[in-house]
Structures are given as structure tokens and as C-alpha cells.
Coordinates of C-alpha atoms in Angstrom, one line a residue:
M219 CA 14.2 -24.3 -8.7
K220 CA 16.0 -26.7 -7.1
T221 CA 18.1 -24.3 -5.5
N222 CA 14.9 -22.0 -4.3
K223 CA 13.8 -25.5 -3.0
I224 CA 16.4 -26.2 -1.2
N225 CA 16.3 -21.7 0.7
I226 CA 13.0 -22.4 1.5
K227 CA 13.5 -25.6 3.1
Q228 CA 16.4 -23.9 5.9
A229 CA 13.7 -21.0 6.1
I230 CA 11.8 -23.2 7.6
T231 CA 14.0 -24.9 9.3
K232 CA 15.7 -21.5 10.9
G233 CA 12.3 -19.9 11.4
E234 CA 12.0 -17.7 9.0
T235 CA 9.3 -17.1 8.0
S236 CA 6.0 -15.6 9.0
L237 CA 2.7 -18.1 10.0
G238 CA -0.8 -15.7 9.0
I239 CA -4.2 -17.1 10.1
E240 CA -7.8 -15.5 9.9
F241 CA -10.9 -16.0 10.4
G242 CA -13.5 -15.2 7.2
S243 CA -16.1 -14.9 7.8
T244 CA -16.8 -18.9 5.5
R245 CA -13.1 -19.7 5.6
I246 CA -10.4 -19.9 8.1
K247 CA -6.8 -19.8 6.8
A248 CA -3.6 -20.1 7.3
V249 CA -0.8 -19.5 4.9
L250 CA 3.0 -19.5 5.2
I251 CA 5.3 -17.0 3.5
D252 CA 9.1 -16.8 3.3
H253 CA 10.3 -13.4 3.5
R254 CA 10.7 -12.4 -0.4
F255 CA 6.9 -12.5 1.1
E256 CA 5.7 -16.0 -1.1
T257 CA 3.5 -18.4 0.2
I258 CA 5.1 -21.3 0.9
A259 CA 1.8 -23.1 1.5
S260 CA -1.7 -22.8 3.5
G261 CA -4.6 -24.7 4.9
S262 CA -8.7 -24.1 5.6
Y263 CA -11.2 -25.0 7.1
E264 CA -15.1 -24.3 5.4
W265 CA -17.1 -23.1 8.4
E266 CA -20.7 -20.9 8.0
N267 CA -22.5 -18.8 10.7
I268 CA -25.7 -19.8 12.1
L269 CA -28.8 -18.0 13.6
E270 CA -28.8 -19.0 16.9
G271 CA -31.4 -17.6 19.6
G272 CA -31.6 -14.7 17.1
F273 CA -28.1 -14.0 16.8
W274 CA -26.0 -14.8 13.6
T275 CA -22.8 -17.3 15.8
Y276 CA -19.8 -19.7 14.6
N277 CA -19.7 -21.7 17.3
L278 CA -16.9 -22.0 19.6
V279 CA -16.2 -25.5 18.7
D280 CA -15.8 -24.8 15.1
M281 CA -13.5 -22.3 16.1
I282 CA -10.8 -24.7 17.6
T283 CA -11.3 -27.2 15.4
G284 CA -10.9 -24.4 12.1
L285 CA -8.3 -23.5 13.5
Q286 CA -6.3 -26.9 14.4
A287 CA -7.2 -27.9 10.1
A288 CA -6.5 -25.0 8.9
Y289 CA -2.7 -24.6 10.7
S290 CA -2.7 -28.5 10.0
E291 CA -3.5 -28.8 6.2
M292 CA -1.2 -26.0 6.2
K293 CA 1.5 -28.2 8.0
Q294 CA 0.9 -31.2 5.5
E295 CA 1.7 -29.5 2.6
V296 CA 4.9 -27.9 4.4
E297 CA 5.4 -31.7 5.0
R298 CA 4.3 -33.4 1.9
D299 CA 6.1 -30.9 -1.0
Y300 CA 9.7 -30.7 1.5
G301 CA 10.3 -33.2 3.5
I302 CA 10.2 -31.5 7.1
T303 CA 8.5 -31.0 9.7
I304 CA 7.3 -27.7 10.9
R305 CA 8.6 -26.3 14.3
T306 CA 9.9 -23.2 14.6
V307 CA 7.9 -20.0 12.6
G308 CA 9.5 -16.5 12.9
S309 CA 6.4 -14.5 13.4
I310 CA 2.5 -15.6 13.7
G311 CA 0.0 -13.2 13.0
I312 CA -4.4 -13.7 13.9
S313 CA -6.9 -11.9 12.0
A314 CA -11.0 -12.3 12.0
M315 CA -14.1 -10.7 11.3
M316 CA -14.0 -7.3 12.5
H317 CA -16.5 -6.2 15.5
G318 CA -19.2 -8.3 17.0
Y319 CA -18.8 -8.7 20.5
M320 CA -17.3 -11.4 22.5
A321 CA -17.6 -11.3 26.6
F322 CA -15.4 -13.8 29.3
D323 CA -15.6 -13.7 33.0
N324 CA -12.2 -13.7 35.3
T325 CA -12.0 -17.7 34.3
G326 CA -12.6 -17.9 30.3
E327 CA -15.3 -18.5 30.4
L328 CA -17.6 -17.3 27.1
L329 CA -21.3 -16.1 28.2
V330 CA -22.9 -15.9 25.1
P331 CA -22.3 -17.0 22.6
F332 CA -19.8 -15.0 20.0
R333 CA -22.3 -12.6 18.2
T334 CA -20.9 -11.6 14.9
W335 CA -21.0 -7.7 12.1
R336 CA -23.7 -9.6 11.0
N337 CA -26.4 -9.1 13.7
A338 CA -28.6 -5.9 13.4
T339 CA -30.3 -6.4 16.9
T340 CA -28.5 -2.8 18.2
R341 CA -30.6 -0.6 17.1
V342 CA -31.5 1.9 20.4
A343 CA -27.7 1.3 22.0
A344 CA -26.2 2.6 18.8
K345 CA -28.3 5.6 18.2
Q346 CA -28.0 6.6 22.1
L347 CA -24.2 6.5 22.0
T348 CA -23.7 8.0 19.1
D349 CA -25.4 10.9 20.0
N350 CA -24.2 11.0 23.5
F351 CA -20.7 10.7 21.9
Q352 CA -21.5 12.6 18.6
F353 CA -19.2 10.1 16.2
N354 CA -20.8 7.9 14.6
I355 CA -21.0 4.4 16.6
P356 CA -22.5 1.4 13.5
E357 CA -24.6 -1.3 14.8
R358 CA -22.1 -3.6 14.6
W359 CA -20.0 -2.4 16.8
S360 CA -18.7 -4.1 20.3
V361 CA -19.6 -1.0 22.1
A362 CA -23.0 -1.1 20.7
H363 CA -23.7 -4.8 22.0
L364 CA -22.7 -4.0 25.2
Y365 CA -24.7 -1.3 25.5
Q366 CA -27.7 -3.1 23.8
A367 CA -27.0 -6.5 26.5
I368 CA -27.2 -3.3 29.3
L369 CA -30.7 -2.2 27.9
N370 CA -31.9 -5.4 28.2
E371 CA -30.6 -6.1 31.3
E372 CA -28.8 -9.0 30.2
K373 CA -28.2 -11.2 33.1
H374 CA -24.3 -12.3 31.9
L375 CA -22.8 -8.5 32.4
P376 CA -22.4 -8.5 36.2
R377 CA -20.2 -11.4 35.3
I378 CA -17.7 -9.8 32.6
D379 CA -14.2 -9.3 33.0
L380 CA -13.5 -9.0 29.1
I381 CA -14.9 -7.7 26.0
T382 CA -13.3 -8.7 22.9
T383 CA -13.3 -9.6 19.4
L384 CA -12.9 -12.6 17.6
A385 CA -9.4 -12.5 16.2
G386 CA -8.4 -10.9 20.3
F387 CA -9.8 -14.5 21.1
I388 CA -7.7 -16.0 19.4
H389 CA -4.5 -14.5 20.5
W390 CA -5.3 -14.6 23.6
L391 CA -6.0 -18.2 23.5
L392 CA -2.6 -18.7 22.1
T393 CA -0.6 -16.0 23.9
G394 CA -2.5 -15.4 26.8
N395 CA -2.6 -11.6 26.4
K396 CA -5.3 -9.9 26.4
A397 CA -4.3 -7.7 23.4
I398 CA -6.3 -5.8 20.4
G399 CA -4.6 -4.2 17.3
I400 CA -5.2 -0.9 16.9
G401 CA -7.4 -0.8 13.6
D402 CA -10.0 -4.4 15.0
A403 CA -9.9 -2.0 18.6
S404 CA -10.7 0.2 16.3
G405 CA -14.6 -1.5 15.4
M406 CA -14.7 -2.1 19.0
F407 CA -14.7 1.6 20.1
P408 CA -14.0 5.3 19.2
I409 CA -10.2 5.9 19.0
D410 CA -7.8 9.0 19.7
E411 CA -5.8 8.9 16.6
A412 CA -3.0 11.1 19.0
T413 CA -3.2 9.4 22.0
R414 CA -3.3 5.6 19.9
D415 CA -6.0 4.8 22.4
Y416 CA -9.5 4.8 23.1
N417 CA -10.9 8.2 22.8
E418 CA -10.9 8.9 27.1
S419 CA -13.7 10.9 26.8
M420 CA -15.7 9.1 25.2
V421 CA -15.0 6.2 27.7
K422 CA -16.0 8.1 30.9
T423 CA -18.9 9.1 29.3
F424 CA -19.9 5.3 28.8
D425 CA -19.0 5.1 32.7
E426 CA -21.4 8.0 33.0
L427 CA -23.9 6.0 31.5
I428 CA -23.8 3.2 33.4
A429 CA -22.7 4.8 36.8
G430 CA -26.2 3.4 37.8
K431 CA -26.3 -0.1 37.3
G432 CA -23.5 -1.3 40.0
Y433 CA -21.6 -3.7 37.3
P434 CA -18.3 -4.5 38.9
W435 CA -16.1 -3.2 36.5
N436 CA -15.8 0.0 34.5
L437 CA -15.5 0.4 30.4
R438 CA -11.2 -0.5 30.7
D439 CA -11.1 -2.6 33.3
V440 CA -13.8 -5.0 30.7
L441 CA -11.2 -3.5 27.3
P442 CA -8.2 -5.9 25.6
K443 CA -5.0 -3.9 25.5
I444 CA -4.3 -1.8 22.6
Y445 CA -0.8 -2.2 19.6
V446 CA -0.1 -0.7 17.0
S447 CA 1.5 -2.6 13.6
G448 CA 6.0 -3.3 14.9
E449 CA 5.4 -4.0 17.9
E450 CA 5.2 -7.1 19.8
A451 CA 1.6 -8.6 21.4
G452 CA 2.9 -11.1 23.0
K453 CA 4.8 -15.1 22.5
L454 CA 3.3 -18.1 21.9
T455 CA 2.8 -20.0 25.2
E456 CA 3.0 -23.8 25.6
V457 CA -0.4 -24.5 26.3
G458 CA -1.2 -22.0 22.8
A459 CA 1.3 -24.2 21.4
K460 CA -0.6 -27.7 21.6
I461 CA -3.7 -25.9 20.8
L462 CA -2.7 -24.5 17.4
D463 CA -0.6 -27.9 17.2
R464 CA -2.1 -31.2 17.6
S465 CA 0.8 -32.9 16.6
Q466 CA 2.1 -30.9 19.7
N467 CA 5.3 -30.2 16.6
L468 CA 5.6 -26.4 17.1
Q469 CA 7.4 -25.2 20.0
P470 CA 6.6 -22.2 22.3
G471 CA 8.0 -19.0 22.4
I472 CA 7.0 -17.8 18.5
P473 CA 6.1 -13.7 18.6
L474 CA 3.0 -12.8 17.7
C475 CA 2.1 -9.4 16.3
P476 CA -1.0 -7.7 17.3
P477 CA -4.1 -9.4 16.3
E478 CA -6.0 -7.3 13.5
G479 CA -9.4 -6.6 11.8
D480 CA -9.9 -8.4 8.3
A481 CA -10.5 -4.6 6.9
G482 CA -6.4 -4.0 8.2
T483 CA -5.4 -7.0 6.4
G484 CA -7.4 -5.8 3.9
M485 CA -5.2 -2.8 3.5
V486 CA -2.5 -4.6 4.2
A487 CA -2.6 -7.4 1.3
T488 CA -3.8 -4.1 -1.1
N489 CA -1.1 -2.0 -0.1
S490 CA -3.7 0.6 1.1
V491 CA -2.5 2.4 4.4
R492 CA -1.5 5.3 2.3
K493 CA -3.8 8.4 2.8
R494 CA -6.1 9.2 -0.6
T495 CA -6.0 5.3 -1.0
G496 CA -8.7 2.6 -0.3
N497 CA -9.6 -1.1 -1.3
I498 CA -12.9 -2.8 -1.3
S499 CA -13.0 -6.3 -0.1
V500 CA -15.9 -8.5 -1.6
G501 CA -17.5 -11.8 0.3
T502 CA -20.5 -12.7 2.2
S503 CA -20.1 -8.6 3.2
V504 CA -18.1 -6.0 1.4
F505 CA -16.6 -2.7 2.5
A506 CA -14.8 0.1 1.0
M507 CA -11.3 1.9 3.0
I508 CA -10.6 5.2 2.2
V509 CA -7.9 6.7 3.8
L510 CA -8.4 9.9 4.6
E511 CA -6.7 13.2 5.0
K512 CA -8.8 15.6 6.8
E513 CA -11.8 15.2 9.1
L514 CA -15.1 15.1 7.7
S515 CA -17.6 17.8 8.3
R516 CA -19.8 16.0 9.9
V517 CA -21.5 12.8 11.6
Y518 CA -23.0 10.2 8.7
P519 CA -24.6 7.0 10.4
E520 CA -23.4 5.5 7.0
I521 CA -19.6 6.2 7.6
D522 CA -17.4 4.1 10.2
L523 CA -14.8 5.9 11.5
V524 CA -11.9 3.1 12.3
T525 CA -7.8 3.3 11.4
T526 CA -5.1 1.3 9.2
P527 CA -3.3 -1.6 11.4
N528 CA -0.8 1.7 12.5
G529 CA -3.3 4.5 13.3
H530 CA -4.3 6.3 10.5
P531 CA -8.2 7.3 10.4
V532 CA -10.1 5.2 7.4
A533 CA -13.7 5.8 6.4
M534 CA -15.1 2.9 5.9
V535 CA -18.1 2.1 4.6
H536 CA -19.5 -1.6 5.7
A537 CA -22.6 -3.3 4.3
N538 CA -23.5 -6.8 5.9
N539 CA -24.6 -8.3 2.1
C540 CA -23.0 -9.1 -0.7
S541 CA -22.1 -12.5 -2.7
S542 CA -24.7 -14.6 -1.1
D543 CA -27.1 -14.7 -3.1
I544 CA -25.2 -14.4 -6.0
N545 CA -23.7 -18.0 -4.8
A546 CA -27.4 -18.9 -3.7
W547 CA -28.5 -18.5 -8.1
L548 CA -25.5 -19.8 -9.1
G549 CA -26.2 -22.8 -6.9
L550 CA -29.3 -22.9 -9.0
F551 CA -28.2 -22.4 -12.1
R552 CA -26.0 -25.4 -10.9
E553 CA -28.3 -27.3 -10.5
F554 CA -29.9 -26.9 -14.1
S555 CA -27.4 -27.5 -15.1
E556 CA -26.8 -30.8 -13.6
A557 CA -30.3 -32.1 -13.9
M558 CA -29.9 -31.5 -17.9
G559 CA -26.6 -34.0 -17.2
Q560 CA -24.2 -31.5 -17.4
Q561 CA -21.1 -31.3 -15.0
V562 CA -20.3 -28.2 -15.0
E563 CA -17.0 -26.4 -12.4
T564 CA -17.0 -24.3 -10.3
N565 CA -15.2 -21.5 -11.6
K566 CA -16.2 -22.1 -15.4
L567 CA -20.0 -21.3 -13.7
F568 CA -18.9 -18.3 -12.1
D569 CA -16.4 -17.3 -15.3
V570 CA -19.4 -18.1 -17.8
M571 CA -22.6 -16.4 -15.1
L572 CA -20.7 -13.5 -14.5
K573 CA -19.7 -12.4 -17.9
K574 CA -22.6 -12.6 -18.7
A575 CA -23.3 -9.3 -17.1
L576 CA -21.0 -7.5 -19.9
E577 CA -23.5 -8.0 -22.8
A578 CA -26.5 -6.4 -20.5
D579 CA -28.1 -3.1 -20.8
S580 CA -26.1 -0.7 -18.7
D581 CA -29.4 -0.4 -16.3
G582 CA -30.0 -3.9 -16.0
G583 CA -33.3 -4.2 -17.8
G584 CA -35.7 -2.6 -15.1
L585 CA -34.9 -5.5 -12.7
L586 CA -34.4 -5.4 -9.2
S587 CA -32.8 -7.3 -6.2
Y588 CA -32.1 -7.9 -3.3
G589 CA -29.2 -9.9 -2.4
Y590 CA -30.7 -8.9 1.6
F591 CA -29.9 -12.1 3.9
S592 CA -29.4 -10.2 6.7
G593 CA -29.8 -6.5 8.1
E594 CA -28.2 -4.2 6.9
N595 CA -28.0 -0.8 8.2
I596 CA -26.7 1.7 5.6
T597 CA -31.1 1.2 4.4
G598 CA -32.6 1.1 7.8
L599 CA -33.2 -2.5 7.7
E600 CA -32.6 -4.6 11.0
K601 CA -33.5 -8.1 9.6
G602 CA -32.9 -9.6 5.8
R603 CA -35.4 -10.8 2.7
P604 CA -33.6 -11.9 -0.4
L605 CA -35.9 -10.7 -3.3
F606 CA -35.6 -10.1 -7.5
V607 CA -38.8 -7.9 -8.6
R608 CA -39.1 -7.3 -12.2
S609 CA -42.4 -5.4 -13.9
P610 CA -43.6 -6.9 -17.1
E611 CA -41.8 -4.0 -19.3
S612 CA -38.7 -4.9 -18.3
N613 CA -36.0 -6.4 -20.4
F614 CA -35.5 -10.1 -18.1
N615 CA -33.2 -11.7 -19.7
L616 CA -29.8 -13.7 -18.6
A617 CA -27.1 -10.7 -19.0
N618 CA -29.6 -8.4 -17.4
F619 CA -30.2 -10.6 -14.3
M620 CA -26.9 -11.1 -13.7
R621 CA -25.5 -7.3 -14.3
T622 CA -29.0 -6.9 -12.0
H623 CA -27.6 -9.0 -8.9
L624 CA -23.5 -7.5 -9.7
F625 CA -25.0 -3.9 -9.3
T626 CA -27.4 -5.3 -5.9
A627 CA -24.3 -6.7 -4.2
F628 CA -23.0 -3.0 -4.5
G629 CA -26.2 -1.1 -3.8
A630 CA -25.3 -0.2 -0.4
L631 CA -21.8 -0.1 -0.1
K632 CA -22.7 2.8 -2.7
I633 CA -25.4 4.3 -1.1
G634 CA -22.1 5.4 2.0
M635 CA -19.6 5.4 -1.1
D636 CA -21.7 8.6 -2.6
I637 CA -21.5 10.6 0.7
L638 CA -17.8 10.3 0.8
T639 CA -17.1 11.4 -2.3
K640 CA -20.4 13.6 -3.7
K641 CA -20.9 15.3 -0.3
E642 CA -18.3 15.4 1.5
N643 CA -15.2 15.5 -1.6
I644 CA -13.0 12.7 -0.5
V645 CA -10.4 12.5 -3.6
I646 CA -9.6 8.7 -3.8
D647 CA -5.7 8.2 -5.9
S648 CA -6.5 4.6 -5.9
I649 CA -8.7 2.0 -5.1
L650 CA -7.2 -1.5 -4.5
A651 CA -9.6 -4.6 -4.8
H652 CA -10.0 -8.2 -3.0
G653 CA -12.1 -11.0 -3.2
G654 CA -13.4 -14.1 -5.2
L655 CA -15.8 -11.6 -7.3
F656 CA -12.5 -10.5 -8.8
K657 CA -11.4 -13.8 -9.7
T658 CA -12.9 -13.7 -13.0
P659 CA -11.8 -11.1 -15.1
V660 CA -12.1 -7.6 -15.5
V661 CA -16.1 -8.0 -15.0
G662 CA -15.1 -7.6 -10.8
Q663 CA -13.3 -4.3 -11.3
K664 CA -15.6 -2.9 -14.0
I665 CA -19.0 -3.5 -11.7
A666 CA -17.0 -1.6 -8.5
A667 CA -15.8 0.5 -10.7
A668 CA -18.9 1.9 -12.2
A669 CA -20.6 2.0 -8.7
L670 CA -17.6 4.2 -6.7
N671 CA -16.9 5.8 -10.5
A672 CA -12.9 5.6 -9.6
P673 CA -10.5 3.2 -10.7
V674 CA -10.2 -0.1 -9.6
S675 CA -6.8 -2.0 -9.6
V676 CA -6.6 -5.9 -8.4
M677 CA -2.5 -6.7 -7.9
A678 CA -1.4 -10.2 -8.3
T679 CA -1.3 -11.1 -4.7
A680 CA -4.8 -9.7 -3.8
G681 CA -6.4 -13.5 -4.3
E682 CA -3.7 -14.5 -1.3
G683 CA -6.8 -12.8 1.4
G684 CA -6.2 -11.8 4.3
A685 CA -4.1 -14.4 6.0
W686 CA -1.5 -13.3 3.7
G687 CA -2.2 -9.8 4.9
I688 CA -1.7 -10.6 7.9
A689 CA 1.2 -12.4 7.0
I690 CA 2.6 -9.6 6.0
L691 CA 2.1 -7.6 9.3
A692 CA 4.3 -10.7 11.4
S693 CA 6.6 -10.5 8.7
Y694 CA 6.8 -6.8 9.3
M695 CA 7.0 -6.6 13.1
M696 CA 10.3 -8.8 12.6
N697 CA 12.3 -7.6 9.7
K698 CA 11.1 -4.2 9.8
D699 CA 14.1 -1.3 9.3
Q700 CA 14.5 1.6 12.6
N701 CA 11.7 3.8 12.3
E702 CA 10.4 1.8 8.9
S703 CA 6.7 2.9 8.9
L704 CA 4.1 0.0 7.3
E705 CA 3.6 2.3 4.5
E706 CA 7.8 2.3 3.1
F707 CA 7.8 -1.5 4.8
L708 CA 4.6 -1.9 1.4
D709 CA 5.9 0.1 -0.7
N710 CA 9.5 -1.1 -1.0
K711 CA 9.5 -4.1 0.0
V712 CA 6.3 -5.9 -0.3
F713 CA 5.0 -4.6 -3.2
K714 CA 7.5 -3.6 -5.4
E715 CA 7.8 -5.9 -8.2
V716 CA 4.0 -6.5 -7.7
D717 CA 1.3 -7.0 -11.0
R718 CA -1.3 -5.2 -11.1
Q719 CA -4.9 -4.3 -13.3
D720 CA -6.7 -1.3 -14.0
I721 CA -9.4 -0.5 -14.7
Y722 CA -11.4 3.2 -15.1
P723 CA -14.8 3.7 -15.0
D724 CA -16.9 3.4 -18.2
K725 CA -19.7 6.2 -18.7
F726 CA -21.7 3.4 -20.1
D727 CA -21.6 1.3 -17.1
V728 CA -21.3 4.9 -14.5
K729 CA -24.9 6.5 -16.2
G730 CA -26.6 2.9 -15.9
F731 CA -25.2 2.0 -12.2
E732 CA -27.3 5.5 -11.5
V733 CA -30.2 4.9 -13.2
F734 CA -30.0 1.6 -10.9
I735 CA -29.1 3.2 -7.8
E736 CA -32.2 5.0 -7.9
R737 CA -34.5 2.5 -9.0
Y738 CA -32.4 0.6 -5.5
K739 CA -33.8 3.5 -3.3
K740 CA -37.4 3.5 -4.2
G741 CA -37.9 -0.1 -3.9
L742 CA -36.6 -0.4 -0.7
V743 CA -40.7 0.0 0.6
I744 CA -40.4 -3.3 -1.3
E745 CA -37.6 -5.4 0.6
R746 CA -39.2 -3.6 4.2
A747 CA -42.9 -4.5 3.3
A748 CA -40.7 -8.3 2.6
V749 CA -38.9 -7.9 6.1
D750 CA -42.8 -6.9 7.7
H751 CA -44.4 -9.7 6.3
L752 CA -42.3 -12.5 4.9
V753 CA -41.7 -13.9 8.2
E754 CA -38.7 -16.3 9.0
N755 CA -39.5 -19.9 8.7
W756 CA -42.6 -18.5 6.4
G757 CA -42.2 -21.9 5.1
E758 CA -43.1 -24.4 7.9
L759 CA -46.2 -22.0 8.4
T760 CA -47.3 -22.6 5.9
C761 CA -47.5 -25.9 5.3

């Protein structure tokens, strides 16, 4: 252990490390790894989106504060554990929530608050672009936000100089380079697999659509340049170093890999970049990604076509809502426990409550819930109203209550995934899972395996998350052998000796989920009625 600590100190001093920073939906996390891809130190900053002016957003000040706080906490851990101050690292990678809309003018001013993936405000634009491109454009994609702003004739449009994602913005802030990784770019605008660039014919179609508007830019003028994994996408500038490290110990000149979205880092963190492999990521939202070996037969509004960080086509099913309602209910149970004089540690609360779902009826006892904190594109709802519904005949107990909430967390996702597996006959060899829900052994895997009717595996590294994934991409840029592909690097170096736990779908669970999902589909009219009639700030209106 002592020798290992000396080796790590030497690696930190020499800059033989990689730093990954990811802006997740509830946490900004910084992870420093060594050449064996093990975490040396980490830091984090909790944050939440807010609804402002009709849009889900994050404050620009919080972005910078969170970046600095996560880095500072990681740096302090290194100082505490190894007695040295970080002055350089071998490489850096930035990742963040995919999609969304950040528009800047030529002075670098943010023209409107960051519009996140969570917004369901671009339905008209997304449909028109899908029809014109004959390619599915999801509502959360950057180009959908841009075109909706055009349809709405928003005042900021003539001033646009750059449109990018959150990861692209932070990378630009640190390097001065308007770059984007191809995986993140594929959530902005369709990608041409052959050229590994924006689809040129669709770019021309878009420019023709807005030709009469008289804007002083065309689409290519305002999109960031695409890079693929393994390429260098800029170096840390003096200004960037001062922004990242408030103590100003960090030196400029550190190379950065292409900034990526959380979908791409999830693929890397679960070694799911080969064809016929997939991963499922669970958090505030949930998405599953399957690397395709053939094109889909038609356009599906429920299926996004994106790419791996090295440019391979991926079918992505993304649902806006997943764990928020479960967290809210468990918060209520915590309040009850505290009111009874019982203090319950968070991990134990989740562990006990989630495991109750394994004791439930296969379909959840006839209960129904929708954890829709926001709109849900897959089911066609522009806003959300969390609901729990039961009939007098339902078997209402704690086990069924928990199973129903776990089932509904994957409900919208299952609707999309059934298109791939049942209509397109896509073969999935393995699905790797990551996210907080899988920290409780077995439960999350069993529910996901039932929803997808496919084996679901969790690796020992799954808890590392996207910050670790982007650190791996940063390491790949610096440490790959000549002509070594990302797949080879992950297989032969990163995951060669990593343990994994596999759970296969149980017939009892699969059948129960099929019964539940039919109830879920039929009950959507209830959710629609709640959206239409249970207005926001209902409590204030009735007081």
C-alpha cells in the first residue's frame, strides 16, 4: 500500500493522470484517475434545475461555482491524502447533460438562459424538422430549440454567434476552442456517419427553411466544430486555468479531449461502444442506448439516432422522468420515520424500501403511478403532473407501492425500447447499467431486465459514473497505442479485469411488467387530464 501511494504521488507530480468533470442533472463531479484508470480523488457540487420564464434551466453562476467547487474538493482530497498540490494533469475531459440550447453572441454573452433537455417546448419545431429532414428530431435537441425560437420570432436570434451544449460551453470557457465531441454533437444536429460531421444535405435544408428571415448567419456558422474520440480538442488556457482552479496552482497547456454528453460517457463507463451492446443510465431522466449494426427501417419519433464518441450510430430511447418521484416518496417516508423518533441513514432507507418491491405481486397489484415532474416526449405530454392512482380492488400494500414506482420509472423507456426489439427486431447481446438506482443490489437490475426483456449487467465500475467515463476518454486521447480503437482500448486496458454481475430476465417479472405497461398506456388519459386541469401553483390558486 505504501509503495502504491508513492507511485500515485509520483503520477500526480508528473501529470500522469486524467481529470474528468461532468455536469449531471443533480451534481457536478470531478474525478482524477491514474494510468490504471483507478480513481485517485473526487469532488462534487450539488445543484438543481429551476423553472424560470417557462423553461427548465440552470443558473450560469452556479455552473462556474459548481465547476470550481468540484475541482477544489478533488484538489483538497489529493492534498489531504498525498500531501502534494496539483499543478498539472496529463489530460482533461468535460462532459454534461446532452442536448439543450445555449446561444451566445460574439462577445460571449449568453443570450437566453440555458434551455435544458428537460424542456418540452419545441413540439412544433421538432415535428416540422422531422418532416423536412425525414429524420427524427427530438424536442430536446439543440436544433429543435433553435428552430422553435425562430418560429417564435425571439429577439435574440440576429445576435447569435455560437450555439452549443453545456459541455461545449465549459470546454470553450477553458480552452477558447468552440469544439464538440461527435456524440454530443449528435444531440444537436443529425450526423453523417461517413463524414463524421453534420449532415450536409440537412444543413442546406435548414438554411433554406430560414432563408427569408434575413439572419446574418447560416447554420454552419453557429455550430461548434466536431471532434471524435482520441483527437485533441484544445489546451487549457491561462484564463481557463484560473477559472478552474481558484487557488491558481494549476498550470495552463493541459490538453483536453472532445467535450462529450452524458450519453457518450455512459457508454464508455459501461464499455458499451461495440455493435449489439447497450447501456441504460438511470437518474433524473433515464435513457437506453443500443449500438446498431443496421439502419432502422423507418423514422420513429420515440427513437433518437445519435452516435458513440467514435462516431458509430446508436439508437437512443430517452425519457425525461425517472427517479425524481421515487426520491420524493422516500423523502416522505423519511419524514414519517423522523416523526416517529427514528433517524434513518439514506442508503439504508433506499435499500430497505427498494427491496420491498421484490415481495410484490408481479404487476404491482393493480396500482398505477406516473412520476412525471416534467413533460414526457415519448408519451406526448408537454408538462408533467406526478400521480399515484389505484382502484378499490387494487392490492394496496408497501411492496406493490414500491414495485409500481420502480415499474413506472421505466414505463416511457419501455414503450420506446419495444419499438427496437419488437418492431425492428434489434438483437441486444448485453446491456450494462449504471446510476444510483443500481447501487441497491439486484432490485434495479431485475426491474430493468423485466422492462427490456434482456440481460442487464452492472460492473464494479458502474458507480464511477460519467465523470469517470470522460476521464477515460481523456486518458484514451493521451495513452492509446497507434491505430488503437476506442473499443480495443476499453476491452484490453480499462475493463480487462473488471468484475460484473449479470441478471437475466425473470419470466415472473417480464409477464408482470407487460401487464403493468398496458395499464400504464391506458392510464395516460388520466395524466393528460391532470396536465390540462391541475394547473401549476394550484395551491396558491385555491388558498
